[in-house]
Coordinates of N, CA and C in Angstrom, one line a residue:
X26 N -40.4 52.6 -19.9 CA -41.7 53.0 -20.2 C -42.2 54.0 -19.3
X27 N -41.7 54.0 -17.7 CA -42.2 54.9 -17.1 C -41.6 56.4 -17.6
X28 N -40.6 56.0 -17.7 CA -40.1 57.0 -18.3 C -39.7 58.1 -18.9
X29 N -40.4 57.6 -19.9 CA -41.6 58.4 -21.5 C -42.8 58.7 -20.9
X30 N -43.3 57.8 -20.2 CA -44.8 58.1 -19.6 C -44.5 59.2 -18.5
X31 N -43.4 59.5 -17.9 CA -43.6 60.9 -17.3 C -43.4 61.9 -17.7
X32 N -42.2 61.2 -18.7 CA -42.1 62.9 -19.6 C -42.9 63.2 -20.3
X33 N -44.0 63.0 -21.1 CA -45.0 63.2 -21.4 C -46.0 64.0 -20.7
X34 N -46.0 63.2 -19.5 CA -46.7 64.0 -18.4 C -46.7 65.2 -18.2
X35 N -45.2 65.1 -17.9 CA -44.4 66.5 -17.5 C -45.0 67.8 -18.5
X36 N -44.8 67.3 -20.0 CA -44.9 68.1 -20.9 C -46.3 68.5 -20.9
X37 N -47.4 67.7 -20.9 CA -48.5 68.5 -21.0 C -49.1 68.7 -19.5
X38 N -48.2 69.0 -18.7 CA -48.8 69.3 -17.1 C -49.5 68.5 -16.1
X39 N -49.1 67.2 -16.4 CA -50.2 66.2 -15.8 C -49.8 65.2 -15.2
X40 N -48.6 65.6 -14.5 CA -47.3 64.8 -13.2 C -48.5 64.2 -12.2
X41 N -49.2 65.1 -12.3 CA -50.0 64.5 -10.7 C -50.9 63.3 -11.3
X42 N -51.3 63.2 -12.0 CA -52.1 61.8 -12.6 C -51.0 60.7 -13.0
X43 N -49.9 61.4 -13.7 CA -49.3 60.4 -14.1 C -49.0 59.6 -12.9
X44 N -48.9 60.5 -11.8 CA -47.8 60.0 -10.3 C -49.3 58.7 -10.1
X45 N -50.3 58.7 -10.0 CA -51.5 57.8 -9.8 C -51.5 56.4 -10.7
X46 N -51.2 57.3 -12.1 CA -51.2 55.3 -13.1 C -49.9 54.7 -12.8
X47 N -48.8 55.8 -13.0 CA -47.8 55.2 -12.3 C -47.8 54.3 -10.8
X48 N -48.5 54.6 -9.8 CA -48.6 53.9 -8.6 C -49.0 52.8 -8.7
X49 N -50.3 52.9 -9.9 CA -51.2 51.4 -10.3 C -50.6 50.8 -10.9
X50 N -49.5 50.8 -11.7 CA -48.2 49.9 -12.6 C -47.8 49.4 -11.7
X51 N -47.0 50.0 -10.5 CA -46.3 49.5 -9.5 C -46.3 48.7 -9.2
X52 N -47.9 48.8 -8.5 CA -49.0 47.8 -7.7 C -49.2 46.8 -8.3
X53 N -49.1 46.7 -9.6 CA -49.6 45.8 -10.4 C -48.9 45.1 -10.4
X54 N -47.7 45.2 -10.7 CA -46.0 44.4 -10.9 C -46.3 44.2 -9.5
X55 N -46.3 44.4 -8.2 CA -46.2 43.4 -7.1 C -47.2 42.7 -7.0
X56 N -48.1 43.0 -7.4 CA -49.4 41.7 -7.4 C -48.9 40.7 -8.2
X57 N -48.4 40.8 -9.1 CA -48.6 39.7 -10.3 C -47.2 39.1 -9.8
X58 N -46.1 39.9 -9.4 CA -45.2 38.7 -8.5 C -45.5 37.6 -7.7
X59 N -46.6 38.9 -6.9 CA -46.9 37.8 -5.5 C -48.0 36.3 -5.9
X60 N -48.9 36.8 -6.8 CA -49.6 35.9 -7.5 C -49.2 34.7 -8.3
X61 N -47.9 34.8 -8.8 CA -46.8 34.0 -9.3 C -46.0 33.1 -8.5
X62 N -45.7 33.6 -7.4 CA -44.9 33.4 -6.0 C -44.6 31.7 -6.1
X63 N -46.0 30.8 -6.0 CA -46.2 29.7 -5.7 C -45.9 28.7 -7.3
X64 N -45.8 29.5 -8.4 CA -45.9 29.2 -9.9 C -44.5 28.6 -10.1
X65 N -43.5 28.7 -9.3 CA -41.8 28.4 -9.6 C -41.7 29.0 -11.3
X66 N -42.3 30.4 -11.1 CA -41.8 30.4 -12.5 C -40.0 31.4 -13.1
X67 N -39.3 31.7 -11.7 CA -37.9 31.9 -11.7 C -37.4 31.0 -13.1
X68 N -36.9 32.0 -13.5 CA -35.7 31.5 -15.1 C -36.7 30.4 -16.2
X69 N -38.4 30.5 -15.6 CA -39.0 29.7 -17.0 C -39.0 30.9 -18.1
X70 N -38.4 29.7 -19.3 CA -38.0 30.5 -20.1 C -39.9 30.7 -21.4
X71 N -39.8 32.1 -22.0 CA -40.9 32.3 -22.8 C -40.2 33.0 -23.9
X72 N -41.3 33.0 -25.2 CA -41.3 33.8 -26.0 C -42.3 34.0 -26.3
X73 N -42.5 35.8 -26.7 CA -43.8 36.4 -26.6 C -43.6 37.1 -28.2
X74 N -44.6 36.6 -29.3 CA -44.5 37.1 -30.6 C -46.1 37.6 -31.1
X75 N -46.0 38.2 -32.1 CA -47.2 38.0 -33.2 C -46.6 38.3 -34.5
X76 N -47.3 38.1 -35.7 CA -47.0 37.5 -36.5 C -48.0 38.2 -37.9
X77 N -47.6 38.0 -38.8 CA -48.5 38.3 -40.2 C -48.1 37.5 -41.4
X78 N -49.0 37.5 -42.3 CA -49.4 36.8 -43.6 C -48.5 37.6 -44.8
X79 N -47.5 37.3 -45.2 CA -47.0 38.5 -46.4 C -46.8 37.3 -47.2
X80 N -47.3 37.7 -48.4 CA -47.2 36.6 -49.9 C -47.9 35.1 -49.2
X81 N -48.3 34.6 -48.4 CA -48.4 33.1 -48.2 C -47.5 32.8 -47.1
X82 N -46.7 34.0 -46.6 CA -45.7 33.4 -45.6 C -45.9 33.8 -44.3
X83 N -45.5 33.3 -43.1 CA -45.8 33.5 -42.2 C -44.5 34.4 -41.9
X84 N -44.7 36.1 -41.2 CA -43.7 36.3 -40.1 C -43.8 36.7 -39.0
X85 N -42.8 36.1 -38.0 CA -43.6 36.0 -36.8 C -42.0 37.2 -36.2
X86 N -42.8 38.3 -35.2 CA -41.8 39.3 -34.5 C -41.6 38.8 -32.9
X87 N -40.7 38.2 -33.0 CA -40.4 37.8 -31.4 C -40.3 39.7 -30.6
X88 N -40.8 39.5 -29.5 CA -39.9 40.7 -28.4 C -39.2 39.6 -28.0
X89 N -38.1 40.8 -28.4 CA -36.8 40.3 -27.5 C -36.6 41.0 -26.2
X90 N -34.9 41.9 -26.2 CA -34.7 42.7 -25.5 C -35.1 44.0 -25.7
X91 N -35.6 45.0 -24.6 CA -35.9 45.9 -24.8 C -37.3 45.9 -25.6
X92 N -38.1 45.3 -25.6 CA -39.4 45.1 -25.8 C -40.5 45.5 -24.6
X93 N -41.4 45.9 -24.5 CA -42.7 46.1 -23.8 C -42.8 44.6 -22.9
X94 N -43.2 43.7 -23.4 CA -43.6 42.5 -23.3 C -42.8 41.7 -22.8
X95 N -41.3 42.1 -23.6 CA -40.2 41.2 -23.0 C -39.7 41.3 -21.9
X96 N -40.2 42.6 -21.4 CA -39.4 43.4 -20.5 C -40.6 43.3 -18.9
X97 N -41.9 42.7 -19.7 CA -42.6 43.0 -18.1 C -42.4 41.3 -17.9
X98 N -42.4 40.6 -18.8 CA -42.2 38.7 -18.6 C -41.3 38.7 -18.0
X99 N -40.1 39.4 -18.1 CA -38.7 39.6 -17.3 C -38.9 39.8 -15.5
X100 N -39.7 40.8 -15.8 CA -39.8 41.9 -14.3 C -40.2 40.4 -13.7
X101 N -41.1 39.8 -14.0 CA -42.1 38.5 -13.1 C -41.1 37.5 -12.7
X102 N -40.0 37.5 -13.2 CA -38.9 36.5 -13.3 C -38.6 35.3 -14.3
X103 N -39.5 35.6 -15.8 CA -39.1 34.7 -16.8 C -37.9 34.9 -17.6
X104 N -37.5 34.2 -18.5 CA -36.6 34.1 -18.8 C -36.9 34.2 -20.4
X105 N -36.5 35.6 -20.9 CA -36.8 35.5 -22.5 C -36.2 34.6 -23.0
X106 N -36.6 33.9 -24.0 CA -36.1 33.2 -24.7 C -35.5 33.6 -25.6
X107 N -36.1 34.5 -26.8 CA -35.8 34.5 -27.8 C -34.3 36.0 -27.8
X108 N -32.8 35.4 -28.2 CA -32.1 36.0 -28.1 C -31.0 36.8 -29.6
X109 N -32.1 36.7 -30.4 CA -32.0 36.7 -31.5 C -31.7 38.2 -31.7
X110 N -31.3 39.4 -33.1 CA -31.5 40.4 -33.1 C -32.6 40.9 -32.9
X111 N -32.7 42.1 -32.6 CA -34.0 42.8 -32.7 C -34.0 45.0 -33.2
X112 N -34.6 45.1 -33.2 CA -34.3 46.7 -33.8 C -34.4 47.4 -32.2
X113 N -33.1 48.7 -31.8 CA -33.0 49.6 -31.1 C -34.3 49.9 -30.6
X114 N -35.3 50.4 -31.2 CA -37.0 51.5 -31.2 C -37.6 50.1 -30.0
X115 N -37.8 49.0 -30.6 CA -39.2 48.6 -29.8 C -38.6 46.7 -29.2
X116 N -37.4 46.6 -29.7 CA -36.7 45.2 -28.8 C -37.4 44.4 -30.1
X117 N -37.9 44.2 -31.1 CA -38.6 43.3 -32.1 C -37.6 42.7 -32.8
X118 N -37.5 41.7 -33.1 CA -37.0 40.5 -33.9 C -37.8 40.2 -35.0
X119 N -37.3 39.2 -36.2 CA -37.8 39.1 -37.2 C -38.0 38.0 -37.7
X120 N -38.2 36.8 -37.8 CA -38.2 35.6 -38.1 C -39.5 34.6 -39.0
X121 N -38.9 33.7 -39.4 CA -39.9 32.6 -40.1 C -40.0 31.5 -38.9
X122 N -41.0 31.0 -39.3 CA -41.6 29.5 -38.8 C -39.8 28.9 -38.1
X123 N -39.3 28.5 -38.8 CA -38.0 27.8 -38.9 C -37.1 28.6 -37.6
X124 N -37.2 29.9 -37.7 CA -36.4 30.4 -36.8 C -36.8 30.3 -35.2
X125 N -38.2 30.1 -34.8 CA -39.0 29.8 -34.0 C -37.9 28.6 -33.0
X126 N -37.0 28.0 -34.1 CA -36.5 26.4 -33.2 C -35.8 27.2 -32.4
X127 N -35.2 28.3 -32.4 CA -34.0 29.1 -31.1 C -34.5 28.9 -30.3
X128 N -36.0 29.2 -29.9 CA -36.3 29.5 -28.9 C -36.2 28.0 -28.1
X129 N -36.4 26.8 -28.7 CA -36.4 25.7 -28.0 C -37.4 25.7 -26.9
X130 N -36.9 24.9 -25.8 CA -38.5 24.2 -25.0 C -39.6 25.6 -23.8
X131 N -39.0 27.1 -24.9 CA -39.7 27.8 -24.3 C -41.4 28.1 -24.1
X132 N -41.9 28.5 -23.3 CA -43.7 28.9 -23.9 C -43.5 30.1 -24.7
X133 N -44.6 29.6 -25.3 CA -45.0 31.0 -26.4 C -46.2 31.6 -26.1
X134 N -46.1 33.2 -25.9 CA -47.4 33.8 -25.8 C -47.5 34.3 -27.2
X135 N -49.0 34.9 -27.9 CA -48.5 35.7 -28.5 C -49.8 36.5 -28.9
X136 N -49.9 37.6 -29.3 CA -50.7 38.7 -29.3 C -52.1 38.0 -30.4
X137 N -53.1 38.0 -29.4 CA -54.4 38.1 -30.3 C -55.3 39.0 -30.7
X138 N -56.3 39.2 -31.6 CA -57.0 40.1 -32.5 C -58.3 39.9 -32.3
X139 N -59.4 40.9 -32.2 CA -60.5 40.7 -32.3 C -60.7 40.3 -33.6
X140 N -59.9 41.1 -35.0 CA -60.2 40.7 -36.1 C -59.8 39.9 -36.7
X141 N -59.4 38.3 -35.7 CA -59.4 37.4 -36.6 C -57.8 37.1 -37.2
X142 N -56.9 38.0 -37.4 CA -56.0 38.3 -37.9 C -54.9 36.7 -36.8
X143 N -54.8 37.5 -36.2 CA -54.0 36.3 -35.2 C -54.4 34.4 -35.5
X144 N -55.5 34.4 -35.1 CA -56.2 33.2 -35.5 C -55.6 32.5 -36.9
X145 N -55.6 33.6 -38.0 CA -55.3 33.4 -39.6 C -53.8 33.2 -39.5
X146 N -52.7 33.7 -38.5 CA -51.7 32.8 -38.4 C -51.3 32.0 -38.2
X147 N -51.8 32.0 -36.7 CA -51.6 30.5 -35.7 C -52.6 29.0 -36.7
X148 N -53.3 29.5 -37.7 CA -54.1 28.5 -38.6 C -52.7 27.9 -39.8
X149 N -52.1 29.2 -39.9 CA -50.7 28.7 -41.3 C -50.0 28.3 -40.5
X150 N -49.5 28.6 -39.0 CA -48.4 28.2 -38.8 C -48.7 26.8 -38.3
X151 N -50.2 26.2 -37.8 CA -50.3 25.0 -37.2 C -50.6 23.5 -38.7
X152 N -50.1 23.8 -39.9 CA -49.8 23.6 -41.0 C -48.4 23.2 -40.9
X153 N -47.7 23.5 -40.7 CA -46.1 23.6 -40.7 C -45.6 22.6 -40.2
X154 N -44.7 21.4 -40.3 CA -44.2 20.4 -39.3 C -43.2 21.1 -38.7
X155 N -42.5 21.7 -38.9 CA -41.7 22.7 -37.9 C -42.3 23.4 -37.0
X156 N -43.1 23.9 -37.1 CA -44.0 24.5 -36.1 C -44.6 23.6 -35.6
X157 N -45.0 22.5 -35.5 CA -45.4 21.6 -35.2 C -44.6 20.7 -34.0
X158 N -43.7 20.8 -34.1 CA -42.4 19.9 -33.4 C -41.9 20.7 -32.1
X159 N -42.0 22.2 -32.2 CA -42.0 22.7 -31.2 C -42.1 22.1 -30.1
X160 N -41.5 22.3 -29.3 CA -42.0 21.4 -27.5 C -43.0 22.6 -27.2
X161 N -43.1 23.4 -27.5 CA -44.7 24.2 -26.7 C -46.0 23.9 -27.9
X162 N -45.4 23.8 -28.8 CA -46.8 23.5 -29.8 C -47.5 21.9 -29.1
X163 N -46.2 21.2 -29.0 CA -46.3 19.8 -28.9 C -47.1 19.6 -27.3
X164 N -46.5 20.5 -26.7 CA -47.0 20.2 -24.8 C -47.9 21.5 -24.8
X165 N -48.7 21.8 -25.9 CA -50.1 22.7 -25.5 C -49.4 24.2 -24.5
X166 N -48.6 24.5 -25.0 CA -48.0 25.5 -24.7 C -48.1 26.7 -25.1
X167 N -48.8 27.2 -25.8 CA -48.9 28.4 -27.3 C -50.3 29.1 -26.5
X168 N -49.7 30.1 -26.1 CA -51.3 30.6 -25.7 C -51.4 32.3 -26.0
X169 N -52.7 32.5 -26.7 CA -52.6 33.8 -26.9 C -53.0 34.7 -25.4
X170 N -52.5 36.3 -25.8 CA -53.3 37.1 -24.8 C -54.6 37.6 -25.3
X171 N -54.7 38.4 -24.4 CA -56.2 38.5 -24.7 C -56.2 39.1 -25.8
X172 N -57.1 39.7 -26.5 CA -57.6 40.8 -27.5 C -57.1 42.1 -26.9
X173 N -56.7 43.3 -27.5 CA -57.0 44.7 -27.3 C -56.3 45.2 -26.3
X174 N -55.1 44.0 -25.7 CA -53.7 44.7 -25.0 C -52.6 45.3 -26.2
X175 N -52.4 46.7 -25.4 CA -51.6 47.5 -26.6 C -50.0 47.1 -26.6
X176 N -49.7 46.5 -26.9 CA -48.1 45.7 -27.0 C -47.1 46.6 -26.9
X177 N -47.5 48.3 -27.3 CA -46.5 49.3 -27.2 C -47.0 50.3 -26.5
X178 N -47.7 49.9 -25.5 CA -48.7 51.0 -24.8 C -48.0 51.2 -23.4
X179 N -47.9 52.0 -22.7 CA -47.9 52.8 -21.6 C -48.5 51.8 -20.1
X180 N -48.2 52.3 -18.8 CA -48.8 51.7 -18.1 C -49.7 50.9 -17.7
X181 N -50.7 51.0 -18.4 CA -52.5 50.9 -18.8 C -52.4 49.5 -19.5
X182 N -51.5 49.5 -20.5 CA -51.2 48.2 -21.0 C -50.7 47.4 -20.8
X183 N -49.8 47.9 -19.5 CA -48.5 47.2 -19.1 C -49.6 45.9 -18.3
X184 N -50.3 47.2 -16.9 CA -51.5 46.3 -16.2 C -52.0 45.0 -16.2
X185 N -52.6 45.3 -18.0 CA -53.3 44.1 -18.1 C -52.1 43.4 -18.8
X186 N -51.5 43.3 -19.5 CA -50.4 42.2 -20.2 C -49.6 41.8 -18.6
X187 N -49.5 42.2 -17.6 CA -49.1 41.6 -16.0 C -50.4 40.7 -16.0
X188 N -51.4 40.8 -16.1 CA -52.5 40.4 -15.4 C -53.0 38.9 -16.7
X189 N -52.6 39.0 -18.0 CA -52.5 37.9 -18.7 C -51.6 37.1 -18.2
X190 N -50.2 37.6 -18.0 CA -48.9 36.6 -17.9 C -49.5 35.8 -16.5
X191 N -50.0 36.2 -15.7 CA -50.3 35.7 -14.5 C -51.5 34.7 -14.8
X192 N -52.5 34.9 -15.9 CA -53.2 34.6 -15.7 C -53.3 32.9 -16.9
X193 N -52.3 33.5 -17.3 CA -51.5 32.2 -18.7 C -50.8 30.8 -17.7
X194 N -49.9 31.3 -16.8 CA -49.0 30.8 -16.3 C -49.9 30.0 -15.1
X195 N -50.7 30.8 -14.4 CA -51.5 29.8 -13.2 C -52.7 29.0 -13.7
X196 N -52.9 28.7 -15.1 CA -53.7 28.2 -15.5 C -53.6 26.4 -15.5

C-alpha cells in the first residue's frame, strides 16, 4: 500500500506530504503493537469480511491474502484465518454462510455501514443455524468496525482500521 501511495505521490509532486502520512502509518502500526503488547494476541487467528444480499442470499468476501485488512491484522501479529482463494487485485475471497466453517474458532470482524446495509446481513446471516454454530457467533465474537473505514484506502484508512483492531481486541 505504501507503495502505490508513493507512487502516486511521486507522480503528482507531493513526496514531501506523502513522506508525513506515511510517517503517521508508521507510527500508527507501532502504537497499535505496543497497545496490543499485553493482549497475547500472537498467532490469534481472525477473519475480517463484509458481505451482500444477492437474490435472498447472503455473500460474504473474506480478505484473505494480500488484502488491505488482511494484511494490517497480520502486521499486529494475527493470524488470518481465512485461507481460501481469493482474486490477485485486492486478496478477496468469495463465499456463502457454509463456507464461513474454514475459518473455524477464528474472530470475525467485519465492515459496517452507515446505511444500514451491513446490519441487513449480519440480520440474514444470524437466521442461519450454520452461522449460528460458529464458535465466534456462539462466544460473542462477530464484531463490526466502525462505519466509513475505506477497506481499500491508502494510509488514512490503514490508521483508523489499526486503531479498530486494537480497539476490538482490548475490549
Amino acid at each position: 500500500m505504501l507503495d502505490t501511495f508513493d507512487l502516486i505521490a511521486e507522480a503528482t509532486g507531493r513526496s514531501e506530504q506523502a513522506d508525513v502520512v506515511s510517517d503517521e502509518f508508521t507510527a500508527a502500526q507501532e502504537k497499535a503493537k505496543a497497545d496490543l503488547a499485553d493482549e497475547d494476541v500472537d498467532g490469534r487467528r481472525f477473519a475480517y469480511v463484509d458481505g451482500y444480499i444477492d437474490g435472498g442470499n447472503v455473500a460474504l468476501r473474506p480478505f484473505g491474502q494480500g488484502s488491505f485488512f488482511g494484511e494490517l491484522g497480520e502486521s499486529l501479529g494475527l493470524e488470518n484465518a481465512w485461507t481460501g482463494e481469493v482474486d490477485d487485485a485486492y486478496g478477496l475471497g468469495l463465499t456463502d454462510i457454509e463456507g464461513m466453517t474454514a475459518v473455524g474458532d477464528a474472530t470475525v470482524f467485519y465492515t459496517s455501514t452507515d446505511d444500514g446495509t451491513s446490519e441487513d446481513v449480519i440480520a440474514e446471516l444470524e437466521k442461519n443455524p450454520v452461522w449460528k454454530a460458529l464458535p465466534a457467533v456462539a462466544q460473542d465474537r462477530v464484531h463490526p468496525f466502525p462505519p466509513g473505514i475505506w477497506t481499500f484506502g491508502g494510509p488514512r484508512s490503514g490508521i483508523q482500521a489499526l486503531q479498530a483492531y486494537v480497539d476490538l481486541l482490548t475490549k
